[in-house]
mmCIF file of C-alpha atoms in Angstrom:
data_model
loop_
_atom_site.group_PDB
_atom_site.id
_atom_site.type_symbol
_atom_site.label_atom_id
_atom_site.label_comp_id
_atom_site.label_asym_id
_atom_site.label_seq_id
_atom_site.Cartn_x
_atom_site.Cartn_y
_atom_site.Cartn_z
ATOM 1 C CA MET V 720 -17.297 -15.842 -2.207
ATOM 2 C CA THR V 721 -15.739 -18.736 -4.139
ATOM 3 C CA ILE V 722 -12.585 -17.763 -5.999
ATOM 4 C CA GLU V 723 -11.704 -20.021 -8.926
ATOM 5 C CA HIS V 724 -9.223 -17.952 -10.955
ATOM 6 C CA HIS V 725 -5.985 -16.584 -9.528
ATOM 7 C CA PRO V 726 -2.867 -14.685 -10.656
ATOM 8 C CA SER V 727 -0.179 -16.871 -12.195
ATOM 9 C CA ASP V 728 2.720 -18.026 -10.046
ATOM 10 C CA ALA V 729 4.978 -15.704 -12.042
ATOM 11 C CA THR V 730 2.728 -12.730 -11.243
ATOM 12 C CA LEU V 731 2.582 -13.620 -7.544
ATOM 13 C CA ALA V 732 6.366 -14.034 -7.432
ATOM 14 C CA GLU V 733 6.821 -10.581 -8.979
ATOM 15 C CA TYR V 734 4.329 -9.167 -6.490
ATOM 16 C CA ALA V 735 6.213 -10.722 -3.560
ATOM 17 C CA ALA V 736 9.524 -9.420 -4.900
ATOM 18 C CA GLY V 737 8.125 -5.904 -5.370
ATOM 19 C CA THR V 738 8.973 -5.863 -9.084
ATOM 20 C CA LEU V 739 5.466 -5.383 -10.478
ATOM 21 C CA ASP V 740 4.544 -1.960 -11.816
ATOM 22 C CA ALA V 741 2.455 0.150 -9.424
ATOM 23 C CA GLY V 742 -0.790 -0.391 -11.319
ATOM 24 C CA SER V 743 -0.474 -4.170 -11.475
ATOM 25 C CA ARG V 744 0.562 -4.222 -7.827
ATOM 26 C CA LEU V 745 -2.688 -2.496 -6.860
ATOM 27 C CA VAL V 746 -4.782 -5.011 -8.815
ATOM 28 C CA VAL V 747 -2.917 -8.058 -7.492
ATOM 29 C CA GLY V 748 -3.040 -6.653 -3.954
ATOM 30 C CA THR V 749 -6.802 -6.204 -4.253
ATOM 31 C CA HIS V 750 -7.047 -9.899 -5.129
ATOM 32 C CA THR V 751 -4.752 -11.195 -2.386
ATOM 33 C CA ALA V 752 -6.660 -9.175 0.224
ATOM 34 C CA LYS V 753 -9.659 -11.463 -0.443
ATOM 35 C CA CYS V 754 -7.823 -14.692 -1.356
ATOM 36 C CA PRO V 755 -6.178 -16.769 1.435
ATOM 37 C CA GLN V 756 -4.677 -19.145 -1.137
ATOM 38 C CA CYS V 757 -2.765 -16.370 -2.898
ATOM 39 C CA ARG V 758 -1.726 -14.742 0.390
ATOM 40 C CA ARG V 759 -0.105 -18.045 1.388
ATOM 41 C CA ALA V 760 1.640 -18.252 -1.976
ATOM 42 C CA VAL V 761 2.978 -14.699 -1.597
ATOM 43 C CA GLN V 762 4.264 -15.537 1.905
ATOM 44 C CA GLN V 763 6.064 -18.589 0.503
ATOM 45 C CA PHE V 764 7.695 -16.526 -2.239
ATOM 46 C CA GLU V 765 8.702 -13.917 0.353
ATOM 47 C CA SER V 766 10.256 -16.648 2.530
ATOM 48 C CA VAL V 767 12.297 -17.927 -0.398
ATOM 49 C CA GLY V 768 13.409 -14.388 -1.221
ATOM 50 C CA GLY V 769 14.333 -13.765 2.415
ATOM 51 C CA ALA V 770 16.425 -16.933 2.523
ATOM 52 C CA LEU V 771 18.286 -15.879 -0.601
ATOM 53 C CA LEU V 772 18.941 -12.406 0.827
ATOM 54 C CA ALA V 773 20.253 -13.934 4.049
ATOM 55 C CA GLU V 774 22.984 -15.701 2.063
ATOM 56 C CA LEU V 775 24.264 -12.449 0.527
ATOM 57 C CA PRO V 776 27.274 -10.721 2.086
ATOM 58 C CA PRO V 777 26.341 -7.766 4.353
ATOM 59 C CA THR V 778 26.405 -4.257 2.899
ATOM 60 C CA PRO V 779 27.806 -1.467 5.088
ATOM 61 C CA MET V 780 25.308 1.240 6.107
ATOM 62 C CA GLN V 781 25.872 4.965 6.020
ATOM 63 C CA PRO V 782 27.274 6.320 9.325
ATOM 64 C CA ASP V 783 24.146 8.436 9.964
ATOM 65 C CA ALA V 784 21.596 5.785 8.921
ATOM 66 C CA LEU V 785 20.482 4.969 12.480
ATOM 67 C CA ALA V 786 20.137 8.634 13.464
ATOM 68 C CA LYS V 787 18.044 9.391 10.388
ATOM 69 C CA THR V 788 15.755 6.433 11.077
ATOM 70 C CA LEU V 789 15.261 7.382 14.733
ATOM 71 C CA SER V 790 14.513 10.993 13.806
ATOM 72 C CA ARG V 791 11.652 9.894 11.581
ATOM 73 C CA LEU V 792 9.959 8.188 14.542
ATOM 74 C CA ASP V 793 9.339 11.611 16.063
ATOM 75 C CA GLU V 794 7.611 12.967 12.972
ATOM 76 C CA ALA V 795 3.869 13.430 13.375
ATOM 77 C CA PRO V 796 1.845 11.482 10.785
ATOM 78 C CA ALA V 797 0.470 13.771 8.119
ATOM 79 C CA GLU V 798 -3.308 13.981 7.877
ATOM 80 C CA ASP V 799 -4.502 13.099 4.430
ATOM 81 C CA ALA V 800 -7.725 15.096 4.174
ATOM 82 C CA THR V 801 -8.034 14.294 0.475
ATOM 83 C CA ALA V 802 -7.958 10.548 1.111
ATOM 84 C CA ALA V 803 -10.482 10.841 3.965
ATOM 85 C CA ALA V 804 -12.853 12.860 1.785
ATOM 86 C CA ALA V 805 -12.450 10.399 -1.078
ATOM 87 C CA HIS V 806 -13.233 7.476 1.261
ATOM 88 C CA ALA V 807 -16.505 9.109 2.328
ATOM 89 C CA ALA V 808 -17.403 10.090 -1.235
ATOM 90 C CA HIS V 809 -17.440 6.496 -2.505
ATOM 91 C CA ASP V 810 -20.571 5.420 -0.654
ATOM 92 C CA ASP V 811 -22.277 5.108 -4.048
ATOM 93 C CA MET V 812 -19.994 2.158 -4.847
ATOM 94 C CA PRO V 813 -20.817 -0.495 -2.210
ATOM 95 C CA TRP V 814 -18.829 -3.113 -4.142
ATOM 96 C CA LEU V 815 -15.607 -1.087 -3.809
ATOM 97 C CA PRO V 816 -13.047 -2.886 -1.583
ATOM 98 C CA ASP V 817 -11.716 -1.024 1.451
ATOM 99 C CA GLY V 818 -8.250 -0.947 -0.116
ATOM 100 C CA LEU V 819 -9.559 1.225 -2.959
ATOM 101 C CA ARG V 820 -11.705 3.638 -0.980
ATOM 102 C CA ASP V 821 -8.921 6.166 -0.441
ATOM 103 C CA ARG V 822 -8.158 6.356 -4.174
ATOM 104 C CA GLU V 823 -9.020 9.215 -6.484
ATOM 105 C CA PHE V 824 -11.226 8.316 -9.441
ATOM 106 C CA GLY V 825 -12.047 10.120 -12.626
ATOM 107 C CA PRO V 826 -15.628 10.365 -13.913
ATOM 108 C CA TRP V 827 -17.339 7.468 -15.633
ATOM 109 C CA ARG V 828 -17.017 7.839 -19.408
ATOM 110 C CA TRP V 829 -18.564 5.937 -22.281
ATOM 111 C CA ILE V 830 -16.152 3.751 -24.275
ATOM 112 C CA GLY V 831 -18.592 1.491 -26.114
ATOM 113 C CA ILE V 832 -22.194 0.311 -26.170
ATOM 114 C CA GLY V 833 -23.073 -0.682 -22.607
ATOM 115 C CA VAL V 834 -19.478 -0.200 -21.394
ATOM 116 C CA GLU V 835 -18.003 2.603 -19.243
ATOM 117 C CA GLN V 836 -14.541 3.300 -17.862
ATOM 118 C CA ARG V 837 -13.397 5.245 -14.793
ATOM 119 C CA SER V 838 -9.709 6.047 -14.271
ATOM 120 C CA VAL V 839 -7.987 5.236 -10.972
ATOM 121 C CA LYS V 840 -5.155 7.482 -9.817
ATOM 122 C CA VAL V 841 -2.085 5.434 -8.851
ATOM 123 C CA ALA V 842 1.183 7.169 -8.004
ATOM 124 C CA GLY V 843 4.049 5.781 -10.048
ATOM 125 C CA ALA V 844 1.825 3.882 -12.480
ATOM 126 C CA ASP V 845 3.712 5.139 -15.532
ATOM 127 C CA SER V 846 3.781 1.912 -17.504
ATOM 128 C CA ALA V 847 0.173 0.810 -16.982
ATOM 129 C CA ARG V 848 -3.221 2.472 -17.112
ATOM 130 C CA VAL V 849 -5.439 1.630 -14.133
ATOM 131 C CA PHE V 850 -9.196 1.919 -14.355
ATOM 132 C CA LEU V 851 -12.576 0.546 -13.343
ATOM 133 C CA LEU V 852 -14.526 -1.078 -16.165
ATOM 134 C CA ARG V 853 -18.315 -1.323 -15.917
ATOM 135 C CA ALA V 854 -20.381 -3.318 -18.415
ATOM 136 C CA LYS V 855 -24.091 -4.082 -18.510
ATOM 137 C CA PRO V 856 -25.443 -7.654 -18.323
ATOM 138 C CA GLY V 857 -25.319 -9.500 -21.634
ATOM 139 C CA VAL V 858 -22.873 -7.101 -23.308
ATOM 140 C CA LYS V 859 -20.586 -8.940 -25.717
ATOM 141 C CA LEU V 860 -17.265 -7.415 -26.752
ATOM 142 C CA PRO V 861 -15.783 -8.110 -30.201
ATOM 143 C CA VAL V 862 -12.943 -10.628 -30.470
ATOM 144 C CA HIS V 863 -9.641 -8.921 -29.679
ATOM 145 C CA VAL V 864 -6.030 -9.446 -28.619
ATOM 146 C CA HIS V 865 -3.919 -7.405 -26.234
ATOM 147 C CA THR V 866 -0.787 -5.574 -27.323
ATOM 148 C CA GLY V 867 0.541 -5.722 -23.755
ATOM 149 C CA ILE V 868 -0.488 -7.264 -20.439
ATOM 150 C CA GLU V 869 -3.908 -6.892 -18.851
ATOM 151 C CA ARG V 870 -4.526 -7.842 -15.233
ATOM 152 C CA THR V 871 -8.164 -7.834 -14.160
ATOM 153 C CA GLN V 872 -9.800 -8.282 -10.756
ATOM 154 C CA VAL V 873 -13.575 -8.792 -10.793
ATOM 155 C CA LEU V 874 -15.298 -6.700 -8.122
ATOM 156 C CA ALA V 875 -18.954 -7.412 -8.965
ATOM 157 C CA GLY V 876 -20.912 -9.422 -11.503
ATOM 158 C CA ALA V 877 -19.164 -11.792 -13.894
ATOM 159 C CA PHE V 878 -17.865 -12.182 -17.429
ATOM 160 C CA ILE V 879 -17.283 -15.270 -19.552
ATOM 161 C CA HIS V 880 -14.703 -16.093 -22.220
ATOM 162 C CA ASP V 881 -12.782 -19.144 -23.438
ATOM 163 C CA GLY V 882 -10.911 -19.282 -20.112
ATOM 164 C CA GLY V 883 -14.141 -19.835 -18.161
ATOM 165 C CA ARG V 884 -16.480 -17.785 -16.009
ATOM 166 C CA PHE V 885 -14.885 -15.037 -13.921
ATOM 167 C CA GLY V 886 -17.050 -13.892 -11.013
ATOM 168 C CA ALA V 887 -16.524 -11.548 -8.063
ATOM 169 C CA GLY V 888 -13.109 -12.234 -6.510
ATOM 170 C CA ASP V 889 -11.642 -13.880 -9.616
ATOM 171 C CA PHE V 890 -8.467 -12.661 -11.335
ATOM 172 C CA ASP V 891 -7.655 -12.771 -15.048
ATOM 173 C CA ASP V 892 -4.066 -12.583 -16.339
ATOM 174 C CA ALA V 893 -4.123 -11.792 -20.073
ATOM 175 C CA GLU V 894 -0.930 -11.753 -22.127
ATOM 176 C CA GLY V 895 -0.498 -10.125 -25.519
ATOM 177 C CA ASP V 896 -0.961 -13.359 -27.482
ATOM 178 C CA VAL V 897 -4.270 -14.306 -25.823
ATOM 179 C CA GLU V 898 -7.391 -13.813 -27.944
ATOM 180 C CA HIS V 899 -10.413 -12.666 -25.946
ATOM 181 C CA ASN V 900 -14.110 -12.645 -26.763
ATOM 182 C CA PRO V 901 -15.638 -11.764 -23.363
ATOM 183 C CA ARG V 902 -19.344 -11.609 -22.653
ATOM 184 C CA VAL V 903 -20.865 -10.184 -19.475
ATOM 185 C CA ASP V 904 -22.996 -12.718 -17.646
ATOM 186 C CA GLU V 905 -26.708 -12.072 -17.342
ATOM 187 C CA GLY V 906 -28.362 -10.690 -14.226
ATOM 188 C CA GLU V 907 -25.817 -8.229 -12.846
ATOM 189 C CA THR V 908 -23.599 -5.420 -14.053
ATOM 190 C CA CYS V 909 -19.961 -6.507 -14.198
ATOM 191 C CA ILE V 910 -17.391 -4.199 -12.590
ATOM 192 C CA CYS V 911 -13.658 -4.871 -12.768
ATOM 193 C CA LEU V 912 -10.422 -3.245 -11.658
ATOM 194 C CA VAL V 913 -7.946 -3.344 -14.538
ATOM 195 C CA ALA V 914 -4.255 -2.542 -15.020
ATOM 196 C CA MET V 915 -3.306 -2.534 -18.698
ATOM 197 C CA THR V 916 -0.105 -1.972 -20.606
ATOM 198 C CA GLY V 917 -0.438 -1.361 -24.325
ATOM 199 C CA GLY V 918 -3.955 -1.532 -25.723
ATOM 200 C CA ILE V 919 -6.345 -3.884 -27.502
ATOM 201 C CA ARG V 920 -6.577 -4.730 -31.188
ATOM 202 C CA MET V 921 -9.838 -5.957 -32.706
ATOM 203 C CA THR V 922 -9.423 -8.994 -34.958
ATOM 204 C CA GLY V 923 -12.856 -9.645 -36.497
ATOM 205 C CA PRO V 924 -14.505 -7.656 -39.312
ATOM 206 C CA ILE V 925 -16.942 -5.957 -36.924
ATOM 207 C CA GLY V 926 -14.140 -5.229 -34.474
ATOM 208 C CA ARG V 927 -11.997 -3.603 -37.139
ATOM 209 C CA LEU V 928 -14.975 -1.479 -38.141
ATOM 210 C CA ILE V 929 -15.528 -0.127 -34.614
ATOM 211 C CA GLN V 930 -11.841 0.040 -33.594
ATOM 212 C CA PRO V 931 -11.595 3.812 -34.278
ATOM 213 C CA PHE V 932 -14.552 4.440 -31.973
ATOM 214 C CA LEU V 933 -13.505 2.191 -29.080
ATOM 215 C CA ARG V 934 -11.723 4.387 -26.531
ATOM 216 C CA LEU V 935 -9.888 1.780 -24.471
#
């Protein structure tokens, strides 16, 4: 797998600092799990953050902090039967990374011609919707802009827009002022993991016509 497109430095810095929303963190983490270059960048940001923390004055701990921590070591790990069942139930999605196999998914639902969406349950993802997006080869979406931020990790297939070709392993950071006119590459269904804040607004005459029917 050759990865050509990566999260921005700002996104990776937020990821390293733990300040990304839960949905975006899942998408960026899915990318870094497969990308040595971005893992190194995250480690560098973490080292810088650690050095800055080391220069801060110490903060006193609560008197019972050590006792509470030691008591948790004796707690038996809880068995997550739901996660284990979900992991086994995703055998129909061979392209699904291991880091997503314990997630709960909604059903696939139609959102446009040749395009389906499947929600991904992420605890604490209040500010971003997280979902799988599946589009058939050759499908072309109308020109649109984002009203928020969209972070996309390609899991299978590829799509093309003005920013280039994004294949399996690639990451696309889309800000609200970026105009998109993506087209799915021929030959293979494109499947992406997406975290999106806000929504999308169609800009062309055809897009404005179908906007009320596009459920994304």
